[in-house]
């Protein structure tokens, strides 16, 4: 049985973590925690870290002892510098909390790249974990909506770079901008994205610790994640009706199944495909055909098959990327954002129009 | 001389009694064998044998025989001679002159023998000083008692005057007379004007009023009044058969003045089939259908075990029995009294009521009491809606409670686990 640590940093990380814990109960009801048990196959420990206590309070399916509040007003205000400073001050406390939960085989750190606490804590936490432990640490990073503002874009750009430099064994990308195609209002969109990520992560954890007809294990996952440019994404499809497994694989690799916009046949470097479903529905020929098609494009594809009686086909694809045109686009926008922020700051510093307005009443006193 | 005379008399009496005990009507018994002074007599019942003259020189004596003071015979006897005369019935009395003597008063020694007579029938047998004029004769008093009424047809509640008179139509005075006038059924003694107590005497030919009183008829019918009786003796202290009066008949018709209270009691319940623990509303309706008010109206509600009396307006619980008491209840008055029962146990029950009241019927001096019972229809008490809960064994409650407690504990534990 694997020992897995999942850390959710900041508001986004907390919510994804809570969604994972909720999905682990296997029920949709908000009261599932009262009458059900989490169905983790592995020894999964979850830790939510945040400077905003309200974000921690909003979590419903994560135990109180697993929610670590780092006191700093009510957040760091999307300021990564402040966030880093706060992490430094509380690093010992955070690491002790992790230490107390034992030894792990793998760690996933989830965060938004654009926020304050998550984007600043995650690189430094990954760095600490890598320095202190020998297990692989993977960061699941959620990229912001492009119209969310210059600060978020700036944070995302620097956060991704910092995580990559922190020694993370891989970065799994999820893009809000890409996922907002799901539609709906902002809240349902966020919740939907969180649920999508949660289901994929749970499927992955389940697959890494299951007996398979064709084996993929943590070692294979490490190999996949070590390929390419250190960036990865996850595709997933769960058939809702009688759909040939071939179609399920294609759906998982299609834009609607991926967390990040990419052409897997063009930009993927390595892949791992895990297929789960009833034996009767898992046609080896169809699976081989699709896997061969993918491997002919990306090189090596690990495949695993989990047989579950009565289940419709479900397909999870982990893909590492050699390149990411979408990420380049993001950085291009981020550069503009950084420039805008810097220009505004310089303008305020140089022009001092407000100071001129105030100077008009120098030497005068109010008369009543 | 007087002493010896008494001794002789006593001896003669003893002989007489011995003979009497040996009583034989046909026997011949010597009643007397002694001397009798001239002028005296010897009485046997109502017969007196007077020694009218004694001629000592001639050894003769003359005798007169009186029956009830009437001379029936006279005869002269020489010493040793006898004379016999008819006595009562076939009896004969034989007088024998035994001797004569001279003295201050001449005496004749005689033997008096009676035959064909029952000795026990002799109630007088003795010397009579002074002869027949001083004898005591025994008569037969005859008391005629008459009971009359002033009217022989009356109505209930009407009065009848009763007069009892007595008249001695016999030939002797009635002494030691005791009159008895028995109490009359169906009548009450309303008033007394003349009464009589103790012993009295009724002389021959005397007539007197004994009783005058009024009776009040209490019930319709034809009633012969009980006769007035009298027990008495004659002057010789002979007791006579009881005298009895006539029995006048009084017919008592129904009177319009007789009234009554007729209370009608009805007990109804709002339901006769109830679940256990349910309430039953009961109503007792009282109505006076009579023509006079009732008093002291009492209704005792006998609630059986299995039903509980919860209360009611105007009902007091006395010695554990719910009781309605109404001091008076007018003619045609109606009253409804409600009460509530609770069905405590499953079963079939009836509610009994004991009812009593008094009223004045306008005739009797005492109040009339009426008592009756009434019983309701059966009340069926079935199991209550939740009775089955109490019939379950303890574990039926303990198990769910433990489960609920465990669930609550688990929820609290989980809540604490996830409460941040």
mmCIF file of N, CA, C and O in Angstrom, chain A residues 50-55 69-79 82-83 86 116-117:
data_model
loop_
_atom_site.group_PDB
_atom_site.id
_atom_site.type_symbol
_atom_site.label_atom_id
_atom_site.label_comp_id
_atom_site.label_asym_id
_atom_site.label_seq_id
_atom_site.Cartn_x
_atom_site.Cartn_y
_atom_site.Cartn_z
ATOM 1 N N UNK A 50 -3.177 27.443 4.746
ATOM 2 C CA UNK A 50 -3.664 28.727 4.255
ATOM 3 C C UNK A 50 -3.422 29.799 5.310
ATOM 4 O O UNK A 50 -3.388 29.516 6.507
ATOM 5 N N UNK A 51 -3.250 31.020 4.840
ATOM 6 C CA UNK A 51 -3.153 32.153 5.755
ATOM 7 C C UNK A 51 -4.533 32.742 6.020
ATOM 8 O O UNK A 51 -4.704 33.493 6.979
ATOM 9 N N UNK A 52 -5.508 32.450 5.137
ATOM 10 C CA UNK A 52 -6.873 32.959 5.307
ATOM 11 C C UNK A 52 -7.711 31.897 6.029
ATOM 12 O O UNK A 52 -7.992 30.831 5.482
ATOM 13 N N UNK A 53 -8.099 32.236 7.266
ATOM 14 C CA UNK A 53 -8.820 31.238 8.084
ATOM 15 C C UNK A 53 -10.194 30.937 7.490
ATOM 16 O O UNK A 53 -10.711 29.821 7.626
ATOM 17 N N UNK A 54 -10.800 31.930 6.826
ATOM 18 C CA UNK A 54 -12.128 31.700 6.249
ATOM 19 C C UNK A 54 -12.093 30.632 5.159
ATOM 20 O O UNK A 54 -13.045 29.863 4.999
ATOM 21 N N UNK A 55 -10.993 30.625 4.387
ATOM 22 C CA UNK A 55 -10.866 29.595 3.352
ATOM 23 C C UNK A 55 -10.815 28.199 3.984
ATOM 24 O O UNK A 55 -11.378 27.234 3.456
ATOM 25 N N UNK A 69 -3.622 26.510 9.807
ATOM 26 C CA UNK A 69 -3.767 27.954 9.589
ATOM 27 C C UNK A 69 -2.449 28.639 9.933
ATOM 28 O O UNK A 69 -1.918 28.481 11.031
ATOM 29 N N UNK A 70 -1.959 29.405 8.968
ATOM 30 C CA UNK A 70 -0.746 30.189 9.199
ATOM 31 C C UNK A 70 -1.207 31.619 9.442
ATOM 32 O O UNK A 70 -1.645 32.297 8.504
ATOM 33 N N UNK A 71 -1.175 32.059 10.662
ATOM 34 C CA UNK A 71 -1.763 33.378 10.970
ATOM 35 C C UNK A 71 -1.014 34.514 10.286
ATOM 36 O O UNK A 71 0.179 34.672 10.499
ATOM 37 N N UNK A 72 -1.704 35.233 9.429
ATOM 38 C CA UNK A 72 -1.171 36.478 8.869
ATOM 39 C C UNK A 72 -2.356 37.284 8.366
ATOM 40 O O UNK A 72 -2.752 37.132 7.211
ATOM 41 N N UNK A 73 -2.851 38.125 9.228
ATOM 42 C CA UNK A 73 -4.052 38.897 8.899
ATOM 43 C C UNK A 73 -5.090 37.944 8.306
ATOM 44 O O UNK A 73 -5.397 36.921 8.917
ATOM 45 N N UNK A 74 -5.613 38.244 7.142
ATOM 46 C CA UNK A 74 -6.533 37.310 6.499
ATOM 47 C C UNK A 74 -6.030 37.005 5.112
ATOM 48 O O UNK A 74 -6.763 37.047 4.140
ATOM 49 N N UNK A 75 -4.786 36.667 5.015
ATOM 50 C CA UNK A 75 -4.194 36.312 3.733
ATOM 51 C C UNK A 75 -3.021 37.237 3.414
ATOM 52 O O UNK A 75 -2.712 38.162 4.175
ATOM 53 N N UNK A 76 -2.399 36.947 2.308
ATOM 54 C CA UNK A 76 -1.227 37.739 1.920
ATOM 55 C C UNK A 76 -1.568 38.724 0.809
ATOM 56 O O UNK A 76 -0.686 39.401 0.276
ATOM 57 N N UNK A 77 -2.809 38.774 0.368
ATOM 58 C CA UNK A 77 -3.238 39.804 -0.592
ATOM 59 C C UNK A 77 -2.612 39.649 -1.952
ATOM 60 O O UNK A 77 -2.264 40.648 -2.589
ATOM 61 N N UNK A 78 -2.468 38.411 -2.400
ATOM 62 C CA UNK A 78 -1.923 38.107 -3.728
ATOM 63 C C UNK A 78 -0.490 38.615 -3.902
ATOM 64 O O UNK A 78 -0.005 38.737 -5.014
ATOM 65 N N UNK A 79 0.132 38.912 -2.765
ATOM 66 C CA UNK A 79 1.526 39.393 -2.823
ATOM 67 C C UNK A 79 2.450 38.237 -2.500
ATOM 68 O O UNK A 79 2.559 37.788 -1.358
ATOM 69 N N UNK A 82 5.181 38.814 0.180
ATOM 70 C CA UNK A 82 4.690 38.665 1.551
ATOM 71 C C UNK A 82 4.508 37.197 1.879
ATOM 72 O O UNK A 82 4.856 36.712 2.960
ATOM 73 N N UNK A 83 3.930 36.464 0.929
ATOM 74 C CA UNK A 83 3.694 35.046 1.143
ATOM 75 C C UNK A 83 4.974 34.302 1.433
ATOM 76 O O UNK A 83 5.010 33.441 2.331
ATOM 77 N N UNK A 86 6.036 35.033 4.937
ATOM 78 C CA UNK A 86 5.213 34.331 5.930
ATOM 79 C C UNK A 86 5.600 32.862 5.993
ATOM 80 O O UNK A 86 5.694 32.271 7.075
ATOM 81 N N UNK A 116 -2.035 34.331 -3.753
ATOM 82 C CA UNK A 116 -0.956 34.820 -2.912
ATOM 83 C C UNK A 116 -0.314 33.699 -2.144
ATOM 84 O O UNK A 116 0.843 33.330 -2.377
ATOM 85 N N UNK A 117 -1.070 33.111 -1.217
ATOM 86 C CA UNK A 117 -0.509 32.093 -0.329
ATOM 87 C C UNK A 117 -0.047 30.883 -1.107
ATOM 88 O O UNK A 117 1.095 30.415 -0.951
#
